[in-house]
mmCIF file of C-alpha atoms and ligand atoms in Angstrom:
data_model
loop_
_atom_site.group_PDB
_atom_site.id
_atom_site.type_symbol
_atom_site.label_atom_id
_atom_site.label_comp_id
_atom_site.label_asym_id
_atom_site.label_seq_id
_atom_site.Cartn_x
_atom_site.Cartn_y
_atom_site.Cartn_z
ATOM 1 C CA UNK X 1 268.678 -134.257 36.275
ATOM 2 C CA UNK X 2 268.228 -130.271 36.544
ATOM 3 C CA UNK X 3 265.002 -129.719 37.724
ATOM 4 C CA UNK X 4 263.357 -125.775 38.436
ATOM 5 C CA UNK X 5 261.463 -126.123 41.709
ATOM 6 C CA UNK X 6 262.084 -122.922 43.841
ATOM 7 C CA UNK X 7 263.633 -120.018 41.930
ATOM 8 C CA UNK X 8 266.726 -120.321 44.208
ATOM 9 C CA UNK X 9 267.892 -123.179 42.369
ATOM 10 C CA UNK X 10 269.148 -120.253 39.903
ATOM 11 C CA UNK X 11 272.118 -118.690 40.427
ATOM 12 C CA UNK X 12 271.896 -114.744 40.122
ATOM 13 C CA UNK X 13 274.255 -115.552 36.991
ATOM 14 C CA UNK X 14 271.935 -117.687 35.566
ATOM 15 C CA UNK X 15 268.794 -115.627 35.888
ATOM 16 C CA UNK X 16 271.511 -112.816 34.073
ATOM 17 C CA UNK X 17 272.033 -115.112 31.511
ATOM 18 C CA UNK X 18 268.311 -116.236 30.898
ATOM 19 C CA UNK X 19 267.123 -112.440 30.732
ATOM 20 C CA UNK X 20 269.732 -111.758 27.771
ATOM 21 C CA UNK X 21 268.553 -115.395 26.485
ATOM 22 C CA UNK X 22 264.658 -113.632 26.334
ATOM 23 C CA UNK X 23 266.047 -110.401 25.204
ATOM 24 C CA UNK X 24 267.776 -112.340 22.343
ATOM 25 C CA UNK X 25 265.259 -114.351 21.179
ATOM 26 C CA UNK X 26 262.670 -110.712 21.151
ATOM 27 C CA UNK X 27 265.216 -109.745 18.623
ATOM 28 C CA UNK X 28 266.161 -112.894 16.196
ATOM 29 C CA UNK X 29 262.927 -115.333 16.997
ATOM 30 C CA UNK X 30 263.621 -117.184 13.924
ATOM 31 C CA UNK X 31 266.959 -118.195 15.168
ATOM 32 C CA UNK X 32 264.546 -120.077 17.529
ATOM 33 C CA UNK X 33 262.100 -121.193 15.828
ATOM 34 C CA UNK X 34 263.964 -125.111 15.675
ATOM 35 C CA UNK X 35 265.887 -125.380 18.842
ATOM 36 C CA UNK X 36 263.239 -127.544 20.023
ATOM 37 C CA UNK X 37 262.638 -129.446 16.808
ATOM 38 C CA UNK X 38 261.138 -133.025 18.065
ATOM 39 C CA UNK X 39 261.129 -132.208 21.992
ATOM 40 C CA UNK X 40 258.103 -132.427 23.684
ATOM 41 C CA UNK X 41 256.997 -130.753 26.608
ATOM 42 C CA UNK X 42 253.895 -131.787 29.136
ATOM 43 C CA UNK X 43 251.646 -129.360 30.838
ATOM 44 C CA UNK X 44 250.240 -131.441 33.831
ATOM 45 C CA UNK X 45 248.010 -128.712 35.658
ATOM 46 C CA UNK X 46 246.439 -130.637 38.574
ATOM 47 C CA UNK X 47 245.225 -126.550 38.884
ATOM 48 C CA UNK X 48 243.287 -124.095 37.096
ATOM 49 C CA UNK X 49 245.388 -121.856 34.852
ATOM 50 C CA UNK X 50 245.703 -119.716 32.304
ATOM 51 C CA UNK X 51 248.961 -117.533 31.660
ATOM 52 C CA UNK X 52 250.597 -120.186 33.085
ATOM 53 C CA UNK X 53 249.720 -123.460 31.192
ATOM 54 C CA UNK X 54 249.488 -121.226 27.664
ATOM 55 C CA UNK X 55 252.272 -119.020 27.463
ATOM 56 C CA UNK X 56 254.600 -122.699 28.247
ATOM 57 C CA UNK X 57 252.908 -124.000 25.657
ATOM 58 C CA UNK X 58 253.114 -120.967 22.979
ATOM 59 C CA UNK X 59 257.140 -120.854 24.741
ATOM 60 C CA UNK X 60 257.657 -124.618 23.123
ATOM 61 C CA UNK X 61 255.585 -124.160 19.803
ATOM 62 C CA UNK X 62 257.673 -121.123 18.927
ATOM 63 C CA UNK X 63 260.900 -123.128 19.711
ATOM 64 C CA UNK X 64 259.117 -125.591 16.995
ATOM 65 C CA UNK X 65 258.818 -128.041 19.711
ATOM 66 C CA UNK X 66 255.619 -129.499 20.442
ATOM 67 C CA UNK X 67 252.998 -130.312 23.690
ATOM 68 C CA UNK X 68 251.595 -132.726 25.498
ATOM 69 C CA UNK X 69 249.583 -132.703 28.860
ATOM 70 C CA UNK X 70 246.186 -131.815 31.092
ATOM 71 C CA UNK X 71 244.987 -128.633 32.119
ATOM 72 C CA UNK X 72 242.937 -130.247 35.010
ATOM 73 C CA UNK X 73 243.412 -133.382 37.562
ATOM 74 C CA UNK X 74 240.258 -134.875 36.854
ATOM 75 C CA UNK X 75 241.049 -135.101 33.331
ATOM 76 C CA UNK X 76 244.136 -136.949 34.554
ATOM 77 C CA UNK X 77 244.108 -140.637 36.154
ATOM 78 C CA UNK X 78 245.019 -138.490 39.253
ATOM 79 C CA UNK X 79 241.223 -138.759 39.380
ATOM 80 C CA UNK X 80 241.772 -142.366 39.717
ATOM 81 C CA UNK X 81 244.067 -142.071 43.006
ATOM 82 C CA UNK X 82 247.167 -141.843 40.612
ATOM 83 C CA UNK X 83 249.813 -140.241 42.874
ATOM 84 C CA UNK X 84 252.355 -137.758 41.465
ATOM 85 C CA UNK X 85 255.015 -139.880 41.568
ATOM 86 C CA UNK X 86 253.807 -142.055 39.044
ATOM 87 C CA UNK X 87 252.384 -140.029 36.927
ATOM 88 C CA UNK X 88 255.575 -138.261 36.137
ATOM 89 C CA UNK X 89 257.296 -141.915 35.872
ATOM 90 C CA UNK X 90 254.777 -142.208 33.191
ATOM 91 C CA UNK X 91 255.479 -138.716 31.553
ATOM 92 C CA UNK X 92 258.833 -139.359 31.293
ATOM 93 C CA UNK X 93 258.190 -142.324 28.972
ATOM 94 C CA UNK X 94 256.490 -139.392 26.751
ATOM 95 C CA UNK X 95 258.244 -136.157 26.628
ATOM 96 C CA UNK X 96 261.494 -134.421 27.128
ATOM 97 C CA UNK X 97 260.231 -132.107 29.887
ATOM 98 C CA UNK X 98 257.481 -131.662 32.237
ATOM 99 C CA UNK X 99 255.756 -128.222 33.646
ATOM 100 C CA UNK X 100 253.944 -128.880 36.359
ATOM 101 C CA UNK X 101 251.150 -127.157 38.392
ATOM 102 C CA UNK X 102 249.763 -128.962 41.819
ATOM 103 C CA UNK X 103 247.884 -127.393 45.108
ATOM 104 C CA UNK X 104 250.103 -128.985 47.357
ATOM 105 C CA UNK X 105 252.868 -127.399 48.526
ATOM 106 C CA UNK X 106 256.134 -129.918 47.906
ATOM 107 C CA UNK X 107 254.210 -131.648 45.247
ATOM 108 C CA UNK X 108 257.057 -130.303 42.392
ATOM 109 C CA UNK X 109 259.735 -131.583 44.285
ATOM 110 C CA UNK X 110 258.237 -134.812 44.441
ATOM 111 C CA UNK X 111 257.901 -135.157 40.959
ATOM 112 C CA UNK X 112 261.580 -134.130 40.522
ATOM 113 C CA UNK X 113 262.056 -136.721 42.507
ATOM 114 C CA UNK X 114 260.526 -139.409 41.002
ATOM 115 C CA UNK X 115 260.905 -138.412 36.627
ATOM 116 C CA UNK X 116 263.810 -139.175 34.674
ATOM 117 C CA UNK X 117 263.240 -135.816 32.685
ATOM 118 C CA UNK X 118 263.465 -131.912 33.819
ATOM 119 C CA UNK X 119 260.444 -130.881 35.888
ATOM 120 C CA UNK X 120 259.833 -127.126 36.327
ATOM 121 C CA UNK X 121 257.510 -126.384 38.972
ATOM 122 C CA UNK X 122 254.863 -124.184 37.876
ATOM 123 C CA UNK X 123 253.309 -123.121 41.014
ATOM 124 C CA UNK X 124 252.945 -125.516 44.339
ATOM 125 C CA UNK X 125 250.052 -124.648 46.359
ATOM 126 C CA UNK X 126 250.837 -121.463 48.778
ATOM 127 C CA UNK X 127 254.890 -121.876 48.809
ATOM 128 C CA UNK X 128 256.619 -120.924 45.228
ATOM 129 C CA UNK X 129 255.824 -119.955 41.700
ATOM 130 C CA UNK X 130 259.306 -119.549 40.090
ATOM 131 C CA UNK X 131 258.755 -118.697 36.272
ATOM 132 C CA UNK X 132 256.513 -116.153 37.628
ATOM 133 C CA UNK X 133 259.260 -114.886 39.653
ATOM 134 C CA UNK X 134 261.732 -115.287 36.386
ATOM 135 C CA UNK X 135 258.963 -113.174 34.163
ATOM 136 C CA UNK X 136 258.668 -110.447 37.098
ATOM 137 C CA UNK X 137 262.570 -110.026 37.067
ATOM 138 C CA UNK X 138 262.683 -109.503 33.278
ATOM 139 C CA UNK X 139 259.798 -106.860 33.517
ATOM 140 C CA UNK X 140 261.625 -104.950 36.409
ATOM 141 C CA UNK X 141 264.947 -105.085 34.214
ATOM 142 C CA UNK X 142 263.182 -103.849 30.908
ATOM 143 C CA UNK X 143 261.699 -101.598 32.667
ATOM 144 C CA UNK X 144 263.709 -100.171 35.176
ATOM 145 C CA UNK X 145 267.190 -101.732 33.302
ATOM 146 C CA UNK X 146 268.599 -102.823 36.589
ATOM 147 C CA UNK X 147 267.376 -105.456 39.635
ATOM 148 C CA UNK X 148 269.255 -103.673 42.535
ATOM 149 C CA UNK X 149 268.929 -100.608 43.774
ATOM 150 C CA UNK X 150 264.344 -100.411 44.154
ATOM 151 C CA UNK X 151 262.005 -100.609 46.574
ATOM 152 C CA UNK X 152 259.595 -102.774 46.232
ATOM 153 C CA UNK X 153 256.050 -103.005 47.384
ATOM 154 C CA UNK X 154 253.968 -105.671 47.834
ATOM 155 C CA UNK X 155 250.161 -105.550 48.477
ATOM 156 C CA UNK X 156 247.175 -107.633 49.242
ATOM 157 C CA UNK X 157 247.805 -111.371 50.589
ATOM 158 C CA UNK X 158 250.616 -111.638 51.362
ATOM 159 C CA UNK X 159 250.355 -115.065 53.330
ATOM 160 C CA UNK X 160 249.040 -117.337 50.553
ATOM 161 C CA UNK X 161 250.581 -115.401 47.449
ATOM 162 C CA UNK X 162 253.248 -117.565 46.557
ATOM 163 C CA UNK X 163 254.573 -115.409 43.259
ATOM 164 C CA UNK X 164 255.070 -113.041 46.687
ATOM 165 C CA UNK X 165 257.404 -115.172 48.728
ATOM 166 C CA UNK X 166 258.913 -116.225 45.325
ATOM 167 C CA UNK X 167 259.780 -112.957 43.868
ATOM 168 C CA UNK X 168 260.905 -111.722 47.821
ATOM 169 C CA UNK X 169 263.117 -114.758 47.904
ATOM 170 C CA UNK X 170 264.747 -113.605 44.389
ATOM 171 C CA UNK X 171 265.072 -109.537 45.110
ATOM 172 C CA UNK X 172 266.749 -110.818 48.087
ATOM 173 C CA UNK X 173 269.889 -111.732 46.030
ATOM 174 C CA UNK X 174 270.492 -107.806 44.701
ATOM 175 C CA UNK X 175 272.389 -105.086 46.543
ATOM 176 C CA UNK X 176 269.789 -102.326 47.555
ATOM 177 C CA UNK X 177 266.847 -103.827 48.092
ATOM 178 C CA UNK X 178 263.922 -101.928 50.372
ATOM 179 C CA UNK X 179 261.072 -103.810 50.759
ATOM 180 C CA UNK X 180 257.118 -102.271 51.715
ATOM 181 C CA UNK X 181 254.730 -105.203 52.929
ATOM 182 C CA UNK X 182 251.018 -103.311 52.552
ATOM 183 C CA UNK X 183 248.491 -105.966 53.475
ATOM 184 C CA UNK X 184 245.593 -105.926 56.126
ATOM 185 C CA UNK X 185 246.538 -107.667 59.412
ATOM 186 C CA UNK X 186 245.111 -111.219 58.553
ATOM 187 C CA UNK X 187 247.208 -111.360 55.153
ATOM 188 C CA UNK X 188 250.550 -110.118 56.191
ATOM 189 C CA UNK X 189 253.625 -111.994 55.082
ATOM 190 C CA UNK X 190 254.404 -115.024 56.781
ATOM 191 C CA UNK X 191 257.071 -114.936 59.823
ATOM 192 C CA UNK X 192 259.271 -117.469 58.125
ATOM 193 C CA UNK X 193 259.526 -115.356 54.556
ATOM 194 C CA UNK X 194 260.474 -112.669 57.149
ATOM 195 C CA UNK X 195 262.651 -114.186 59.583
ATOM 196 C CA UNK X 196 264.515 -116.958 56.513
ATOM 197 C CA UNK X 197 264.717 -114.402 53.715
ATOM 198 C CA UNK X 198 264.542 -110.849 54.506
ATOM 199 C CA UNK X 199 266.081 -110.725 58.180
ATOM 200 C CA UNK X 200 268.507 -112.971 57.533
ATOM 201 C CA UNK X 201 269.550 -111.764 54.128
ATOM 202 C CA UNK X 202 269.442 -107.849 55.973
ATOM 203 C CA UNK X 203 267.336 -106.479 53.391
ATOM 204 C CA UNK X 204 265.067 -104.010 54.864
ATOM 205 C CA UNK X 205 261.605 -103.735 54.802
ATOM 206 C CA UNK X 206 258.847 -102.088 56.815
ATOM 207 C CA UNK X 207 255.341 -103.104 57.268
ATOM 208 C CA UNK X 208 251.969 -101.365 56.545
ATOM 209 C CA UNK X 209 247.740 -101.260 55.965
ATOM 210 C CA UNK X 210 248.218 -98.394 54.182
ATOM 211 C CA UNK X 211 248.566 -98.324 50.245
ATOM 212 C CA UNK X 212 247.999 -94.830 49.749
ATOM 213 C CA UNK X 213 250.497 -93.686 52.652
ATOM 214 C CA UNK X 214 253.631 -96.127 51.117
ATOM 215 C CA UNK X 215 253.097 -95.031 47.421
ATOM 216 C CA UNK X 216 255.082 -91.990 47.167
ATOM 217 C CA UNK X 217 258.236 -93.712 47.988
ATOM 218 C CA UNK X 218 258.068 -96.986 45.555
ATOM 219 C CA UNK X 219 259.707 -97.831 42.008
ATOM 220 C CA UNK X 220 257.618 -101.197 41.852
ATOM 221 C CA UNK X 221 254.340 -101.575 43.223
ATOM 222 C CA UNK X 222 253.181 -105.357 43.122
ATOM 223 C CA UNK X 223 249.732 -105.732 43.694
ATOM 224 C CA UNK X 224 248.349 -109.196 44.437
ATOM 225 C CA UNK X 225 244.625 -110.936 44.705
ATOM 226 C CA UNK X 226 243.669 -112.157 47.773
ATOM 227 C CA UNK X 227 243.616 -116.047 47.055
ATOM 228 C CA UNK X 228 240.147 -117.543 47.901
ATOM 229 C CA UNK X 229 241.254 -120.885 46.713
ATOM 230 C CA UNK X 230 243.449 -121.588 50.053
ATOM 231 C CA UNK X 231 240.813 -119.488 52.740
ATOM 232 C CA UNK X 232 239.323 -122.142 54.528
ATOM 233 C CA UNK X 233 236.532 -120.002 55.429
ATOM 234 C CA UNK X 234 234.476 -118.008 52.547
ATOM 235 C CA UNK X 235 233.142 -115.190 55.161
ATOM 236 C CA UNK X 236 236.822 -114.265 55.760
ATOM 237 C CA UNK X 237 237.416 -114.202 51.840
ATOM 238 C CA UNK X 238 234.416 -112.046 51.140
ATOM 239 C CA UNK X 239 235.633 -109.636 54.385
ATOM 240 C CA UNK X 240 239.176 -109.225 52.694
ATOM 241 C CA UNK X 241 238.593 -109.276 49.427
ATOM 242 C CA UNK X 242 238.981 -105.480 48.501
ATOM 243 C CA UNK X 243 241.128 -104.422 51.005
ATOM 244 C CA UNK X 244 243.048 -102.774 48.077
ATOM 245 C CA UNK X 245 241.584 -101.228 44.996
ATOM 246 C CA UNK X 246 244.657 -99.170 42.928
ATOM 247 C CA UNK X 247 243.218 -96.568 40.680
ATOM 248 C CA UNK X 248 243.946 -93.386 39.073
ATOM 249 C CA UNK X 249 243.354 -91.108 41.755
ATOM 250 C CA UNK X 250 245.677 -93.457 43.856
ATOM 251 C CA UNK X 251 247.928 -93.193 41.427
ATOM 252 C CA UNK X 252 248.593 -89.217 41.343
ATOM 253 C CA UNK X 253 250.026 -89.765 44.943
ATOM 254 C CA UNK X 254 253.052 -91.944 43.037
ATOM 255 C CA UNK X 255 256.282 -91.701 41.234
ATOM 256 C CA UNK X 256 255.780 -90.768 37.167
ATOM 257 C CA UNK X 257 257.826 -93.870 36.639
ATOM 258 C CA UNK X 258 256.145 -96.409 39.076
ATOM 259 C CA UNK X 259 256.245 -99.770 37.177
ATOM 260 C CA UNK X 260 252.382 -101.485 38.667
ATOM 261 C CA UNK X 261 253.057 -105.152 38.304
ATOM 262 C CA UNK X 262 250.422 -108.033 39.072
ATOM 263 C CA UNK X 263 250.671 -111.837 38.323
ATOM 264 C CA UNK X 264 247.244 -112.085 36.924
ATOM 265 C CA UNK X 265 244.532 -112.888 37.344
ATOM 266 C CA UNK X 266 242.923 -109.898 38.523
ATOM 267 C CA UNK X 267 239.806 -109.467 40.410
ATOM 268 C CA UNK X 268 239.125 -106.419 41.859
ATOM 269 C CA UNK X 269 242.364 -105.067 42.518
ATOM 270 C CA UNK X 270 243.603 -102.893 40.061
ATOM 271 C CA UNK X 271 240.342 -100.610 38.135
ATOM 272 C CA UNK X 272 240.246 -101.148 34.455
ATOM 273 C CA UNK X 273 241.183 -97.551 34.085
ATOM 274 C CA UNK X 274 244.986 -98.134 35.282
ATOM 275 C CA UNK X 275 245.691 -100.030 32.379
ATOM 276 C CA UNK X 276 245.871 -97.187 29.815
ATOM 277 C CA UNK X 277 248.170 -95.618 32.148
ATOM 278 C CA UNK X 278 251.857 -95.518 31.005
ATOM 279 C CA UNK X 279 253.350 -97.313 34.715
ATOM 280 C CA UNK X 280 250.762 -100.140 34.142
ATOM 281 C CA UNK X 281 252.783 -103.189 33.286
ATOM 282 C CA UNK X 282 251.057 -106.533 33.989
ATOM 283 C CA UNK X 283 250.325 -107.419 30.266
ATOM 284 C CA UNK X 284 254.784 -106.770 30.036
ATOM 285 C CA UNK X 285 254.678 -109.361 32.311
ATOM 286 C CA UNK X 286 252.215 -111.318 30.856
ATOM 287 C CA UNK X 287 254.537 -111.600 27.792
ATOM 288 C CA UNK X 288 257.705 -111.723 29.135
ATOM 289 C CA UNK X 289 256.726 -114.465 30.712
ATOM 290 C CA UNK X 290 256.703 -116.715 27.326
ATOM 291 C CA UNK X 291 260.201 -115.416 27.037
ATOM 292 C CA UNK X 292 261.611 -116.021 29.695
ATOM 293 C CA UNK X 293 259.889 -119.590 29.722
ATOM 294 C CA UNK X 294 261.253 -120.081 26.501
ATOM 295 C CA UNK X 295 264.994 -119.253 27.522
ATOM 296 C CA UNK X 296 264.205 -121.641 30.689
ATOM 297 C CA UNK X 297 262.952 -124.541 28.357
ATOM 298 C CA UNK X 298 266.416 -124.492 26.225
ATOM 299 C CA UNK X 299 268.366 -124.320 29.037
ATOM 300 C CA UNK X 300 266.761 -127.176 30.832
ATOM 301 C CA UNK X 301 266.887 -129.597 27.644
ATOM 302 C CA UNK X 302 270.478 -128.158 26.701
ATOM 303 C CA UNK X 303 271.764 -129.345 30.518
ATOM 304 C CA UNK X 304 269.862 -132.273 30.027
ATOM 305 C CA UNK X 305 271.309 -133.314 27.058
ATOM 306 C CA UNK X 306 274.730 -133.388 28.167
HETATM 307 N N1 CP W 1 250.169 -115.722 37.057
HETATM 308 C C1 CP W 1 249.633 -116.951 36.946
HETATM 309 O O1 CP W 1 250.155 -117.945 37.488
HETATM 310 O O2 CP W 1 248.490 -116.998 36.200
HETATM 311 P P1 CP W 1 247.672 -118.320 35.874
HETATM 312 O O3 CP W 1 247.104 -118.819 37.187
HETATM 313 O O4 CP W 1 246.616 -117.914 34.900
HETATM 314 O O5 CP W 1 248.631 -119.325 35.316
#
């Protein structure tokens, strides 16, 4: 059973062929609107969420599919002492496919594992977030209308953001690719990301603290929030919290046709103001994102229909 647990599980080919799937369904949604006539699909979010857990759910009504699910583990029998594994035996007896949010890192591969339907892992503690990483590539291709050929930076925590090490893992893949890490000393990307992905795929990257200094030279500024859910300490949280604050004045340092891309949810670090600007993107991504979920969902069920 094809499961989407780490978004190297997709071939580059297949990540070409579910952007042109999004683009395609942006321009004929009612050919849509029934592929997914009597499939249902479970949102079990053991995690908060919000772009996550809704635009899946808007992705399978618009396929005129429907939803089941829980948008928290205590209003699951997880609660209970339920473990993962059956829980998603249990799913299986209800849906088609499962989307499936957890704190602990592994946790989506264990429910691959263990269901007898497609499980796409939507976020696993600190290590991968993979339809994030599939709604960031089709924002840098509409926007930029290529994936090679950029660099890239990334800024804020880098240790614990795991759409970070996802989307790294991805760019990896194109021909080039520089990468920028900007993140304060306690945040920086961790040595494996570095050492497993970027050194050993030769993409180059250098390392910095300073935002304002690397701007000049980017196409794609990712900015990140520093992720006070996996600090173990709240003193370091509140020390590191606004390392990075992007706003307009920032901005005048950088390329006319900088694309600023964040996951969401933003705290503090990207000012209000940036988001009347032309280069800010993160509501693009915010949509894409039920596209390219959508394409994702009709694969899966298509592959596991056969
Ligand atoms: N980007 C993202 O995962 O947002 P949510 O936590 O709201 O799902």
């Amino acid at each position: 059973m094809r499961s989407l647990i780490d978004i190297l599980d997709l071939s580059v080919e297949e990540i070409d062929d579910l952007i042109a799937t999004a683009c395609d369904i942006i321009d004929n949604p009612d050919k849509y609107a029934e592929a997914c006539k009597r499939k249902k699909l479970a949102t079990l979010f053991f995690e908060p969420s919000t772009r996550t857990r809704l635009s899946f759910e808007a992705a399978m009504l618009e396929l005129g599919g429907s939803v089941i699910g829980f948008s928290a583990a205590n209003n699951s029998s997880a609660a209970k002492g339920e473990s993962v594994a059956d829980t998603v035996k249990t799913i299986s007896c209800y849906a088609d496919i499962i989307a499936m949010r957890h704190p602990k890192e592994g946790a989506a591969l264990v429910a691959a594992n263990n269901a007898s339907i497609p499980v796409i892992n939507a976020g696993d503690g600190g290590h991968c977030h993979p339809t994030q990483t599939l709604a960031d590539l089709f924002t840098i291709y509409r926007e930029k209308g290529r994936l090679s050929d950029l660099t890239v930076g990334f800024c804020g925590d880098l240790k614990f953001g795991r759409t970070v090490h996802s989307l790294i893992n991805a760019l990896s893949r194109y021909a080039g690719i520089h990468i920028v890490l900007i993140s304060p000393e306690e945040l920086k990307l961790p040595s494996y990301v570095k050492k497993d992905v970027l050194q050993k795929n030769g993409i180059p990257y250098t390392q910095t603290t300073d935002l304002e200094g690397a701007l000049p030279e980017l196409d794609i500024l990712y900015m990140t929030r520093v992720q006070r859910e996996r600090f173990f300490n709240e003193e370091d949280y509140l020390r590191l919290k606004d390392s990075y604050i992007l706003d307009l004045k920032k901005l005048e340092k950088a390329k006319s046709d900088l694309c600023v891309m964040h996951p969401l949810p933003r705290v503090n670090e990207i000012s209000v103001a940036v988001d009347d600007d032309p280069r800010a993107c993160y509501f693009k991504q915010v949509l894409g994102g039920k596209y390219m979920r959508m394409a994702l969902i009709l694969k899966l069920l298509k592959e596991a229909s056969v």
